PDB file of C-alpha atoms in Angstrom:
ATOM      1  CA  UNK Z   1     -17.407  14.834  -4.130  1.00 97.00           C
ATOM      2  CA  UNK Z   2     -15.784  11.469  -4.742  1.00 98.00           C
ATOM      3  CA  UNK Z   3     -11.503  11.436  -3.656  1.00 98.00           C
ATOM      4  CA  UNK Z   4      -9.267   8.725  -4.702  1.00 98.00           C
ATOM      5  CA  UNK Z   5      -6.300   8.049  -3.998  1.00 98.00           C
ATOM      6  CA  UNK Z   6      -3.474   6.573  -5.931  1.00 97.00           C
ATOM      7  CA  UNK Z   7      -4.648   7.426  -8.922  1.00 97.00           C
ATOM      8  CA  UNK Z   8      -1.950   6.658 -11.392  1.00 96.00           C
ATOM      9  CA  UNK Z   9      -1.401   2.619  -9.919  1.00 95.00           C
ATOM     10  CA  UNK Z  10      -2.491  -0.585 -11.638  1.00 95.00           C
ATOM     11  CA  UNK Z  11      -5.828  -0.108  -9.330  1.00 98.00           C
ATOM     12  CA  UNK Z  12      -6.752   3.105  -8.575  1.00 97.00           C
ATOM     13  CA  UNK Z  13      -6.311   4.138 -12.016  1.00 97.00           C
ATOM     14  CA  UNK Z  14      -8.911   1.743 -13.689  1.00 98.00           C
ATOM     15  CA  UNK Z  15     -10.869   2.956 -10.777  1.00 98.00           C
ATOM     16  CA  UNK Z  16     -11.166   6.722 -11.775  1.00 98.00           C
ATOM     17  CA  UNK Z  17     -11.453   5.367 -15.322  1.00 97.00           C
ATOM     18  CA  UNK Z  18     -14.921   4.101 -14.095  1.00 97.00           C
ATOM     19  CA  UNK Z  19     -16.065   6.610 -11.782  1.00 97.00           C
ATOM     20  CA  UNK Z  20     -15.273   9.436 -14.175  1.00 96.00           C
ATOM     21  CA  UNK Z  21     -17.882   7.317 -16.466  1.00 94.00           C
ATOM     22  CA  UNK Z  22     -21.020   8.460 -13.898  1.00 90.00           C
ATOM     23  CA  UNK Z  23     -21.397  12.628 -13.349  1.00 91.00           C
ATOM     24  CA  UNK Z  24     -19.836  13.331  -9.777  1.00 94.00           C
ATOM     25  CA  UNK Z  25     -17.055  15.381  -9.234  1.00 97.00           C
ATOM     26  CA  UNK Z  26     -14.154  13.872  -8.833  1.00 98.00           C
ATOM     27  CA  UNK Z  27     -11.074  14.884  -7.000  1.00 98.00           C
ATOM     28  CA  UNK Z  28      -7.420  12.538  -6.932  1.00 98.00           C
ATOM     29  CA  UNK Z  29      -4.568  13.321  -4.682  1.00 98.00           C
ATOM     30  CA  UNK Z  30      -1.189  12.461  -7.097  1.00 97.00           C
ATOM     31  CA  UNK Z  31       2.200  13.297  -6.316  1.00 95.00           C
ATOM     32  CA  UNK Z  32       2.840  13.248 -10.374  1.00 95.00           C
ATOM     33  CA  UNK Z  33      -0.238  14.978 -12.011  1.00 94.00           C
ATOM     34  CA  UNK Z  34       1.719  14.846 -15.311  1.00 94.00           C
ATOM     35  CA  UNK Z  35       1.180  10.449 -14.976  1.00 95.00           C
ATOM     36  CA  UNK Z  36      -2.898  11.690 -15.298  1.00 95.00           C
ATOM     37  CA  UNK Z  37      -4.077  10.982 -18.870  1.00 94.00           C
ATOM     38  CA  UNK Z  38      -4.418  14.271 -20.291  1.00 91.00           C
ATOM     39  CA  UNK Z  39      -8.285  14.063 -20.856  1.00 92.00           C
ATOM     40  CA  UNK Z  40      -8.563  12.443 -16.811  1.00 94.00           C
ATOM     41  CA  UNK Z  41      -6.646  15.865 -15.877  1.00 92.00           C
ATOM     42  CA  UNK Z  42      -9.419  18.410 -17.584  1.00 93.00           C
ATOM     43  CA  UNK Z  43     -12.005  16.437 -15.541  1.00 95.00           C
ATOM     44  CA  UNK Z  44     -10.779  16.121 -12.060  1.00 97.00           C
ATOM     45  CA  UNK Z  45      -9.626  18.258  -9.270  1.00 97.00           C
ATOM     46  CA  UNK Z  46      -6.098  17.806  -8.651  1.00 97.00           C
ATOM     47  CA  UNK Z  47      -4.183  17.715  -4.982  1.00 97.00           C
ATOM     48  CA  UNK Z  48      -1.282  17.253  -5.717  1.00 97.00           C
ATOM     49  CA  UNK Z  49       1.524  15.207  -3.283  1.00 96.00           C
ATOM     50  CA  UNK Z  50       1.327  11.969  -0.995  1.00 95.00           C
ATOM     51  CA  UNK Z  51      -1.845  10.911   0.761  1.00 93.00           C
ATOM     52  CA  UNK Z  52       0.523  10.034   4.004  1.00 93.00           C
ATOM     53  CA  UNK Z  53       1.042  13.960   4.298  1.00 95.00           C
ATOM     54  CA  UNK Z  54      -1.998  15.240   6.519  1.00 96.00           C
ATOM     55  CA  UNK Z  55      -1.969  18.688   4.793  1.00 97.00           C
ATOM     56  CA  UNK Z  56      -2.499  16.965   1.477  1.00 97.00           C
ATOM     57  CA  UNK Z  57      -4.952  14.606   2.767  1.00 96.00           C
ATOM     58  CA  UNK Z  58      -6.755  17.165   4.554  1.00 96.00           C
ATOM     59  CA  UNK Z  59      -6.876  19.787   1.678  1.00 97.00           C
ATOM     60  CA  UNK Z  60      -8.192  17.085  -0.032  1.00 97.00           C
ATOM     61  CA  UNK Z  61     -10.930  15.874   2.052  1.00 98.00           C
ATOM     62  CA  UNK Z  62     -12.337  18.911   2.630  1.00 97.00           C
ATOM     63  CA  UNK Z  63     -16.051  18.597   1.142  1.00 97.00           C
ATOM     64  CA  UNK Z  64     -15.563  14.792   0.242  1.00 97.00           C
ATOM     65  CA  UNK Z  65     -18.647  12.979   0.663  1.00 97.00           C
ATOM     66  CA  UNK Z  66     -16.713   9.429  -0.397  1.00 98.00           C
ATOM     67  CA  UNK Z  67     -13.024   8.122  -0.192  1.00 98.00           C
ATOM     68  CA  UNK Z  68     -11.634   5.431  -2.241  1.00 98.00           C
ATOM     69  CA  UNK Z  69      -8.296   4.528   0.250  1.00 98.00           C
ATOM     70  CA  UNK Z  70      -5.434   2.506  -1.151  1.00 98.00           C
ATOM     71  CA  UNK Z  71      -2.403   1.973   0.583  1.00 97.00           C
ATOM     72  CA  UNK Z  72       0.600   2.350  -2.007  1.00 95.00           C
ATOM     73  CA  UNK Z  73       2.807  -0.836  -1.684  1.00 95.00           C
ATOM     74  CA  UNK Z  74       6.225   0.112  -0.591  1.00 96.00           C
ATOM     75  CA  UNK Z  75       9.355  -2.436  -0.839  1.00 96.00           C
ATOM     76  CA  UNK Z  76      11.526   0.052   0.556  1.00 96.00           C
ATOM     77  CA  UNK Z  77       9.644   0.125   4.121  1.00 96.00           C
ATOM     78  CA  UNK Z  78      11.866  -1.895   7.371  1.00 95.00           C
ATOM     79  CA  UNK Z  79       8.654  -1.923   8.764  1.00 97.00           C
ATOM     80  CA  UNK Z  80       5.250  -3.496   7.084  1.00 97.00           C
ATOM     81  CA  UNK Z  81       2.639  -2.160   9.922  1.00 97.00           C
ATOM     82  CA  UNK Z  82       4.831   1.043  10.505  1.00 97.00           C
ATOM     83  CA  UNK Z  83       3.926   1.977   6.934  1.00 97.00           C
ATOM     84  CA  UNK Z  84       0.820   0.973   6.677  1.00 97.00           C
ATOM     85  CA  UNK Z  85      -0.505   1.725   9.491  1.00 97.00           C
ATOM     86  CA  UNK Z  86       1.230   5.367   9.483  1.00 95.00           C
ATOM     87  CA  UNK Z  87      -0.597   6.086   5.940  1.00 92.00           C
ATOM     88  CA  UNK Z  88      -3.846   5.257   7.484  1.00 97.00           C
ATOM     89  CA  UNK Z  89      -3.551   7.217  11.096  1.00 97.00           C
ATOM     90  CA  UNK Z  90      -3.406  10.450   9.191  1.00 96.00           C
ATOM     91  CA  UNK Z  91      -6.201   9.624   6.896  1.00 97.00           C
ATOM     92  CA  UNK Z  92      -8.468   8.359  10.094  1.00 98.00           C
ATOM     93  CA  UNK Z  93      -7.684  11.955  11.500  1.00 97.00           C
ATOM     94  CA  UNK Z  94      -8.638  13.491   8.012  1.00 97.00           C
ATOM     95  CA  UNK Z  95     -11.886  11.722   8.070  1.00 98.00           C
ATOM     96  CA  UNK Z  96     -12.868  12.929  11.482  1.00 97.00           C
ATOM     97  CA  UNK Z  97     -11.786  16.081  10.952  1.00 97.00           C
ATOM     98  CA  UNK Z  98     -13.527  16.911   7.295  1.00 97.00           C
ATOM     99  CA  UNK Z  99     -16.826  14.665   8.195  1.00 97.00           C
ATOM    100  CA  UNK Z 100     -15.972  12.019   5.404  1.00 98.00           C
ATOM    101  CA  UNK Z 101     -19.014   9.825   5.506  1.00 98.00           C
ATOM    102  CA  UNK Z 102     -18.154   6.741   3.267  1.00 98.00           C
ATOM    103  CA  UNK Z 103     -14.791   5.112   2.857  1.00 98.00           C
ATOM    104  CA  UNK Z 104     -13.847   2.250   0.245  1.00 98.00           C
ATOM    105  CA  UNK Z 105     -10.788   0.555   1.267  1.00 98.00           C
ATOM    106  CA  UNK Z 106      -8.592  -1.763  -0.562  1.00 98.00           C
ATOM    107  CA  UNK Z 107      -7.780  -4.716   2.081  1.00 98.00           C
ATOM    108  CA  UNK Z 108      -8.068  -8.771   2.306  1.00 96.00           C
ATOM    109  CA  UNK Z 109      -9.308 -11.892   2.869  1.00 95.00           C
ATOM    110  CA  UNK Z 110      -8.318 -13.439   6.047  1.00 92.00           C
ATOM    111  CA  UNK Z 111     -10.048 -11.439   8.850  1.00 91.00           C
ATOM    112  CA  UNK Z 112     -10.104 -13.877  11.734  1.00 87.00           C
ATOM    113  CA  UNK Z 113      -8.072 -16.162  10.670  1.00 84.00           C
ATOM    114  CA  UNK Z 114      -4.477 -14.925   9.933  1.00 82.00           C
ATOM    115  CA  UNK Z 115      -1.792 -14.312  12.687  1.00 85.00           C
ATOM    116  CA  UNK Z 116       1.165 -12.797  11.742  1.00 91.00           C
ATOM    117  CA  UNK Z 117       0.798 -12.696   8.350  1.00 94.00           C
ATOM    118  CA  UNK Z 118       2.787  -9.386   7.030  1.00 96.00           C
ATOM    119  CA  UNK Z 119       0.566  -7.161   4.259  1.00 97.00           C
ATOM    120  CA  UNK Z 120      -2.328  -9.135   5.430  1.00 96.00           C
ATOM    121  CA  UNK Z 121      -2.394  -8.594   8.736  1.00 96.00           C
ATOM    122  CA  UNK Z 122      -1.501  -4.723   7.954  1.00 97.00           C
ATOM    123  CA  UNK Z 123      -4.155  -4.531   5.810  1.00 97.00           C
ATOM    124  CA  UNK Z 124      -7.027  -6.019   8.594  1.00 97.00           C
ATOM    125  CA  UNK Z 125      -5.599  -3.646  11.140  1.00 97.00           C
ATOM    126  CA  UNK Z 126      -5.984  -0.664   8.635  1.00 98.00           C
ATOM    127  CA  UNK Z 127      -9.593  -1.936   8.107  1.00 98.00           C
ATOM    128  CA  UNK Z 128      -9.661  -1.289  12.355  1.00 97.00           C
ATOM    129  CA  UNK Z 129      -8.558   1.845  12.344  1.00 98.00           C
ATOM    130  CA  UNK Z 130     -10.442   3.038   9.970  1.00 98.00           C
ATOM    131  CA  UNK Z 131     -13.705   1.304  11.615  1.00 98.00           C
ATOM    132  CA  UNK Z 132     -13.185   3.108  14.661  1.00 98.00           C
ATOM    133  CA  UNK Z 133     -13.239   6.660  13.248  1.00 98.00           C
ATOM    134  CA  UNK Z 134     -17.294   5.361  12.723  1.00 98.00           C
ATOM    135  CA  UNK Z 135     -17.349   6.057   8.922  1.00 98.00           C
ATOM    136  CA  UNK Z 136     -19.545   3.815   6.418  1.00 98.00           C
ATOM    137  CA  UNK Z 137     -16.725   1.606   5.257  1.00 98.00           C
ATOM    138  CA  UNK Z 138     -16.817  -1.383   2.770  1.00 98.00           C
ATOM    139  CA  UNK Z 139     -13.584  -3.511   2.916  1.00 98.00           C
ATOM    140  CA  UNK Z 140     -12.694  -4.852  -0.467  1.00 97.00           C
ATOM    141  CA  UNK Z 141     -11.669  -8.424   0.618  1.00 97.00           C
ATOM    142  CA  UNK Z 142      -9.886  -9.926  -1.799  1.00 95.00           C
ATOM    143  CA  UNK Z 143      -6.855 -12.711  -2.340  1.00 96.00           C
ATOM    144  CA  UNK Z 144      -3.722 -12.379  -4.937  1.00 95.00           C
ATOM    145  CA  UNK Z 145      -4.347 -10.299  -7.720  1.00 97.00           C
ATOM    146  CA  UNK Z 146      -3.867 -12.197 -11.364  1.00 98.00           C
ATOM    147  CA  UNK Z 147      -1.445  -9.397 -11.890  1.00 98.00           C
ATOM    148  CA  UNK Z 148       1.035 -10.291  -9.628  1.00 97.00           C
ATOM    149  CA  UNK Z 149       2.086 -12.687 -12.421  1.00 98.00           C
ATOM    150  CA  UNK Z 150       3.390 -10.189 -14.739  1.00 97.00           C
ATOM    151  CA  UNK Z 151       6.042  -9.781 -12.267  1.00 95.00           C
ATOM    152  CA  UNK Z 152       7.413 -12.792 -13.532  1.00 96.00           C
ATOM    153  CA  UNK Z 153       7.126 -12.172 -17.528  1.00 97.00           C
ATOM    154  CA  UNK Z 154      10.736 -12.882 -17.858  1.00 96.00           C
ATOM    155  CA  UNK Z 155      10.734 -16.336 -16.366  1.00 97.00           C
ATOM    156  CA  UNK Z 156       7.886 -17.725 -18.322  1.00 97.00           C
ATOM    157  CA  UNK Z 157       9.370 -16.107 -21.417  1.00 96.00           C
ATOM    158  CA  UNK Z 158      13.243 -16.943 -20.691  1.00 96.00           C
ATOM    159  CA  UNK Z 159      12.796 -20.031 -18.626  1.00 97.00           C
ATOM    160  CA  UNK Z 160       9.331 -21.541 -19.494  1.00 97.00           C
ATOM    161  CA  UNK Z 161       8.472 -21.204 -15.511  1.00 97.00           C
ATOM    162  CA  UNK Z 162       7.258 -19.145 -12.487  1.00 98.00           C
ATOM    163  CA  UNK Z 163       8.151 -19.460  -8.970  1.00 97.00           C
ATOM    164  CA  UNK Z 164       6.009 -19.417  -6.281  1.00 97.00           C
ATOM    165  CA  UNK Z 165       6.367 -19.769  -2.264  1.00 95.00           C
ATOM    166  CA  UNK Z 166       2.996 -21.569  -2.219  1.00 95.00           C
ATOM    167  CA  UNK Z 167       2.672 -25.478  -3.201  1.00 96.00           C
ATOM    168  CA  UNK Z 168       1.902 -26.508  -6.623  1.00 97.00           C
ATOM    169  CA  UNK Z 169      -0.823 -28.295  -5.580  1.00 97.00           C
ATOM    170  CA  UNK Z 170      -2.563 -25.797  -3.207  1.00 97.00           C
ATOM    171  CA  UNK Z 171      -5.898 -24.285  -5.096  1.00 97.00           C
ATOM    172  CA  UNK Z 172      -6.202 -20.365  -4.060  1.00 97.00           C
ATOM    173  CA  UNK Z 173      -8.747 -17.635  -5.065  1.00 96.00           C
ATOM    174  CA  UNK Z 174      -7.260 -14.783  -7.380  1.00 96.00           C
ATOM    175  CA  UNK Z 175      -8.893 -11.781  -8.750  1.00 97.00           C
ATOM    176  CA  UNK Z 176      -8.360  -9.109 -11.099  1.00 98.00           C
ATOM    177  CA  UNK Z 177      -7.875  -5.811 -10.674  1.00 98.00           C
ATOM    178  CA  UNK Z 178     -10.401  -4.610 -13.626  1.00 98.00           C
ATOM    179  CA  UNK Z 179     -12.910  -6.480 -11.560  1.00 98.00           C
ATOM    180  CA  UNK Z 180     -11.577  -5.022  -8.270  1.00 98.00           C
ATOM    181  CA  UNK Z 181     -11.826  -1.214  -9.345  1.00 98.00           C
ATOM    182  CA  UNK Z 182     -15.664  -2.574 -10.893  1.00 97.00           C
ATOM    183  CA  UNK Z 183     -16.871  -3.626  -7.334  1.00 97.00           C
ATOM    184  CA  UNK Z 184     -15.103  -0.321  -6.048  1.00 98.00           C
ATOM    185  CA  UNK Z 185     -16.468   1.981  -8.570  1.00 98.00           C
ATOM    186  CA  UNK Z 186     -20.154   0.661  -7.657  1.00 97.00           C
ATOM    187  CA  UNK Z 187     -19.757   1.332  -4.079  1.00 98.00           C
ATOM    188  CA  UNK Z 188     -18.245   4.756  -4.576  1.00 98.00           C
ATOM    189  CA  UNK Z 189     -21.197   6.010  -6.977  1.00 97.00           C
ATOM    190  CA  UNK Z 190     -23.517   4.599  -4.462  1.00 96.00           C
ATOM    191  CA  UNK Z 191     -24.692   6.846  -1.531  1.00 94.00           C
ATOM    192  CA  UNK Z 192     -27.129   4.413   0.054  1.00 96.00           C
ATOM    193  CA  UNK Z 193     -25.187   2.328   1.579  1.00 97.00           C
ATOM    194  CA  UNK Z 194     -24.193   2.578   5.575  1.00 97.00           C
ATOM    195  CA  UNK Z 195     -22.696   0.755   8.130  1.00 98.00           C
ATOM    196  CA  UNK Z 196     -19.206  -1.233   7.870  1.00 98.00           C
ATOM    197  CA  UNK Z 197     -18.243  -4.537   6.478  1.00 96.00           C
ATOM    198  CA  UNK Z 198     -16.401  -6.371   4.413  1.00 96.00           C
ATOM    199  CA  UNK Z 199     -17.406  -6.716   0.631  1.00 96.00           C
ATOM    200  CA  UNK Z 200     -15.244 -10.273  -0.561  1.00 95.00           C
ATOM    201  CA  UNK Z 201     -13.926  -9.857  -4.155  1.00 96.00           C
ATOM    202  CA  UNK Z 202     -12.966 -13.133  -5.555  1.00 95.00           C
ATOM    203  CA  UNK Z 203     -12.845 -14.799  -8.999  1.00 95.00           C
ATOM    204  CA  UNK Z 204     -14.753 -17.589 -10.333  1.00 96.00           C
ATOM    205  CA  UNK Z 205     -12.220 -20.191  -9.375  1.00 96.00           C
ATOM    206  CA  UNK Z 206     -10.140 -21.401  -6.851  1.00 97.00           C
ATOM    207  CA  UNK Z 207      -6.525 -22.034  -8.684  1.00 98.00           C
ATOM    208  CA  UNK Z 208      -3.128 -23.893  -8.010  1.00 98.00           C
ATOM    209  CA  UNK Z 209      -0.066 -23.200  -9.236  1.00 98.00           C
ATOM    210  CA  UNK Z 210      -0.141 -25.999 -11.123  1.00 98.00           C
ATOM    211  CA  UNK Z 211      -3.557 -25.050 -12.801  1.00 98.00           C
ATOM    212  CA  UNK Z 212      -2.600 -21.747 -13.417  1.00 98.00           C
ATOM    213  CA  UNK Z 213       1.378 -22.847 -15.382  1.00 98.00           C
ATOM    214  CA  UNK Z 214      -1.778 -25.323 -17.278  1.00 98.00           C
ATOM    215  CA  UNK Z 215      -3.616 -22.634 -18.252  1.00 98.00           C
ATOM    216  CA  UNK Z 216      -0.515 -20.309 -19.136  1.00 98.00           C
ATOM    217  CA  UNK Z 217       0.830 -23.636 -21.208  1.00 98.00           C
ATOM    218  CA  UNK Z 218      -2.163 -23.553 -23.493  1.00 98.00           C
ATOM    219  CA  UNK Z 219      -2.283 -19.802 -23.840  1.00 98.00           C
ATOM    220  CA  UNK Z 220       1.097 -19.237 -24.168  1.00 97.00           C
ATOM    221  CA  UNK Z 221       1.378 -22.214 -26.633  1.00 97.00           C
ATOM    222  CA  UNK Z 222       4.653 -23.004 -24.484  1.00 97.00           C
ATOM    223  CA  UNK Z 223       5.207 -24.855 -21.544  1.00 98.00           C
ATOM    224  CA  UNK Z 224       5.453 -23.527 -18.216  1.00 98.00           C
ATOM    225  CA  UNK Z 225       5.727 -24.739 -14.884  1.00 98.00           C
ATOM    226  CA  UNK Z 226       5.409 -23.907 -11.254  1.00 98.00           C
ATOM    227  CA  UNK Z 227       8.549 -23.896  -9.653  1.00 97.00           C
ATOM    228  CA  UNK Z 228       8.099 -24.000  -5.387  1.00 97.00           C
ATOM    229  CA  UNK Z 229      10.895 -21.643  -3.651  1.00 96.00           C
ATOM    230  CA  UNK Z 230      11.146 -22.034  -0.088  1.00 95.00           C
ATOM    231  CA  UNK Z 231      10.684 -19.555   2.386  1.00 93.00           C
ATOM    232  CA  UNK Z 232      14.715 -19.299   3.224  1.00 95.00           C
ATOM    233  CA  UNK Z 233      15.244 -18.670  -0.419  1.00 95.00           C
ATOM    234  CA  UNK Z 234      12.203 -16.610  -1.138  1.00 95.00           C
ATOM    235  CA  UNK Z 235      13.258 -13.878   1.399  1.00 96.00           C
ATOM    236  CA  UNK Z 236      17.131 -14.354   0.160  1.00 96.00           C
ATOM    237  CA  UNK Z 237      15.724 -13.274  -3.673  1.00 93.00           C
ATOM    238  CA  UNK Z 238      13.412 -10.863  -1.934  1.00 95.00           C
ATOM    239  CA  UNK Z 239      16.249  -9.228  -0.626  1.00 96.00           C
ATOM    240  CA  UNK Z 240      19.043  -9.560  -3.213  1.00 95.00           C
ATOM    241  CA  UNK Z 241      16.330  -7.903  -5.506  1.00 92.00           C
ATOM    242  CA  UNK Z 242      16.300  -4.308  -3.555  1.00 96.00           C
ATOM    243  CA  UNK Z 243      13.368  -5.074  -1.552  1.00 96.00           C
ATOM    244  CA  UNK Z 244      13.524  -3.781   2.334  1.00 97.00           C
ATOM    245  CA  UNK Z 245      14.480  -6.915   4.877  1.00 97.00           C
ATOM    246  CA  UNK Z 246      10.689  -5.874   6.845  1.00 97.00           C
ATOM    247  CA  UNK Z 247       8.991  -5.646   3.897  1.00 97.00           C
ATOM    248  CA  UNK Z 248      10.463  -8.783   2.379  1.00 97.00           C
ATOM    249  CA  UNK Z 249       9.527 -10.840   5.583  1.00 97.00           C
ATOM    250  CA  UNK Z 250       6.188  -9.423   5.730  1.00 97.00           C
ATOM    251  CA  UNK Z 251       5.797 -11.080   2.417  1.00 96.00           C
ATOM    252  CA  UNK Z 252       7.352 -14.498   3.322  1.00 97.00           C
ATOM    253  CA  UNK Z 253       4.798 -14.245   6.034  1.00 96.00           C
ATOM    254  CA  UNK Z 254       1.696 -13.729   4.074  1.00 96.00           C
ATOM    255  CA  UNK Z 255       2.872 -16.808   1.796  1.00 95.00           C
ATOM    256  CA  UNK Z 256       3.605 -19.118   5.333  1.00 94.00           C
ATOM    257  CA  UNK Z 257      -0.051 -17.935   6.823  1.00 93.00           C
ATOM    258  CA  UNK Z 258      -1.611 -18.463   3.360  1.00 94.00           C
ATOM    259  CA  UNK Z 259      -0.170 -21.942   2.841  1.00 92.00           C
ATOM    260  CA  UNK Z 260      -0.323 -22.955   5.909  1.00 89.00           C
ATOM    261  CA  UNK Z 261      -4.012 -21.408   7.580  1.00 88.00           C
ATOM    262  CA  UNK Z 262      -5.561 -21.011   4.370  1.00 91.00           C
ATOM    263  CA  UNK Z 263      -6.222 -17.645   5.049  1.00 91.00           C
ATOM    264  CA  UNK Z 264      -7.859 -17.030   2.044  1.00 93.00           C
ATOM    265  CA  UNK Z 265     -10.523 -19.847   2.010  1.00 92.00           C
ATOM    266  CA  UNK Z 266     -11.467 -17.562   5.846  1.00 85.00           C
ATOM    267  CA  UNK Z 267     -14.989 -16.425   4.039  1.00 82.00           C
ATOM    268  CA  UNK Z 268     -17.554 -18.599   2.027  1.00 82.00           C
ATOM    269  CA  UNK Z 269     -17.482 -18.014  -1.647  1.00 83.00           C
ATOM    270  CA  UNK Z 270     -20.989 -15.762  -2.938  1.00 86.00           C
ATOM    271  CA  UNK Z 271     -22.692 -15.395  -6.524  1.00 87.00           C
ATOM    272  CA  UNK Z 272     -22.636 -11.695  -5.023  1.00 87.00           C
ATOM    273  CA  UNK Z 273     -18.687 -11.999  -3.896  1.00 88.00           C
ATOM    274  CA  UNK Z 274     -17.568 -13.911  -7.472  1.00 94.00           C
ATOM    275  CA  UNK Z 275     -16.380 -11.603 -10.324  1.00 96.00           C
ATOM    276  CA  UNK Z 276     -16.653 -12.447 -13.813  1.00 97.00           C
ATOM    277  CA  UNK Z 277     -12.810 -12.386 -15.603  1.00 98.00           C
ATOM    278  CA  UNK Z 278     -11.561 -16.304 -15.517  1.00 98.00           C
ATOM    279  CA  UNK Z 279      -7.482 -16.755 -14.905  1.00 98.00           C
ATOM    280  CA  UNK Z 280      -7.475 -17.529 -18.540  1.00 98.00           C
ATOM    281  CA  UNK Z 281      -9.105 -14.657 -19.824  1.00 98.00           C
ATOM    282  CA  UNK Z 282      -7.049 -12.390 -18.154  1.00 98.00           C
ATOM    283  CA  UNK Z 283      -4.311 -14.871 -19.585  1.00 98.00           C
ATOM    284  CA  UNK Z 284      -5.520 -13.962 -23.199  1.00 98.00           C
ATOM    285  CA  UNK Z 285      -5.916 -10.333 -22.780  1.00 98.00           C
ATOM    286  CA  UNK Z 286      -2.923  -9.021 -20.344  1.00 98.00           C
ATOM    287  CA  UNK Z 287      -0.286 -11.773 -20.008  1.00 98.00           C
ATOM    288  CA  UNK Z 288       0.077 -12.893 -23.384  1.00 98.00           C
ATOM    289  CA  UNK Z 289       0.786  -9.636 -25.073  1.00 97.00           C
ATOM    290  CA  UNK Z 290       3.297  -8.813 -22.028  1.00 97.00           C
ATOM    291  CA  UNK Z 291       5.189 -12.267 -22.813  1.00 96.00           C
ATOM    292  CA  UNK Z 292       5.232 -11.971 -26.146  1.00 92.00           C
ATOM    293  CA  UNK Z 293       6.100  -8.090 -26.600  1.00 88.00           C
TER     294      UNK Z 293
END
């Protein structure tokens, strides 16, 4: 029995789309089974409610040979390691007490290197807590996802720019999620793997802002730009926009440690760690219709 969590978000739904393509059973914890696709519902088991209530996550491990464990983001949360870590107590105590024996877990780049950097240094001390239960656990390790872009469709339509709190000039690693829930999928239909570590999930090019509002010009047939916001003003918008004062710092610090430590350069790019979709690809295929709609 395969159990994923977060079913429904931009991840952990193209996940069960590809796990649902092999012949295990398949469980999902949602809090709204009604967001399943009506053909995903007649093939899954359903526990329904939040995978940060232990009766839930317990009802639902019962009998679960592999996890896939995502922690929801949450702008609301004061405190970024309170809710993070909280989610993934109660699912360590699940997997010692139903004998889970494989876990897939969506965390980061940056083990070893980042200090006080917000979601990422939540996300390597989930990876921790999870290790010490002694389950067979891969570690997705990846850096921004391309689809944090579409977050900003109306300032590259409106504006002809994005902002960003990294410099223009600064080349990063991105990913996309199709190729994320790919690498997860594979592990979760695998059973003969053991052990923990990390599994790096990185695209085939390292990217600065400046390439990337490139790229967008020529897909776009517009030009864009990268507009640098700095940190004082980042967290002000963060803020002004509904997002938690914690959770908004957490994210300021994830930018400083990434600019700053390079965080996500910590691990050597692989053949076996590189996924296939290029920035512009996912440029043709996702952002393009979103602009344009």
């Amino acid at each position: 029995m395969l159990v994923i969590t977060a079913p429904t978000g931009q991840i952990g739904r193209q996940v069960l789309e590809k796990v649902l393509e092999g012949d295990r059973p398949v469980r999902v914890i949602a809090r709204d089974p009604a967001k399943l696709p009506g053909p995903v519902r007649e093939r899954v088991e359903v526990v329904q409610g939040t995978h940060s209530d232990p009766a839930v996550l317990s009802e639902a491990f019962v009998g679960a040979d592999t996890v896939f464990w995502l922690v929801p983001p949450n702008a609301r949360a004061e405190s970024v390691d309170g809710y993070v870590l909280g989610f993934t107590r109660t699912a360590c105590e699940a997997i010692t007490q139903q004998g889970v024996r494989r876990v897939v877990g969506v965390s980061t780049l940056g083990r070893g290197a980042a200090k006080n950097a917000g979601q990422v240094s939540a996300a390597l001390a989930m990876d921790e807590l999870i290790e010490a239960t002694g389950v067979a656990y891969r570690a997705l390790r990846m850096p921004g996802f391309m689809e944090n872009m579409l977050q900003q469709v109306m300032p590259l339509k409106n504006q002809g720019m994005f902002f960003t709190a990294i410099s223009p000039d600064h080349k990063l690693p991105t990913c996309a999620t199709r190729d994320i829930a790919t690498v997860a999928a594979r592990l979760l239909l695998d059973d003969s793997w053991d052990g923990q570590s990390g599994v790096p999930v990185l695209g085939p090019e390292d990217l600065s802002p400046n390439d990337m509002a490139r790229i967008m010009s020529e897909v776009l047939e517009r030009p864009i730009r990268a507009q640098q916001v700095p940190a004082e003003a980042y967290l002000a918008n963060l803020t002004r926009n509904g997002i938690a004062q914690g959770w908004a710092q957490g994210l300021v610090d994830m930018a400083t440690e990434v600019e700053l430590r390079d965080i996500y350069h910590a691990e050597p790019r692989t053949a076996e760690g590189t996924t296939p979709t290029t920035f512009r690809q996912w440029c043709e295929e996702v952002l393009k219709p979103a602009v344009l709609s």
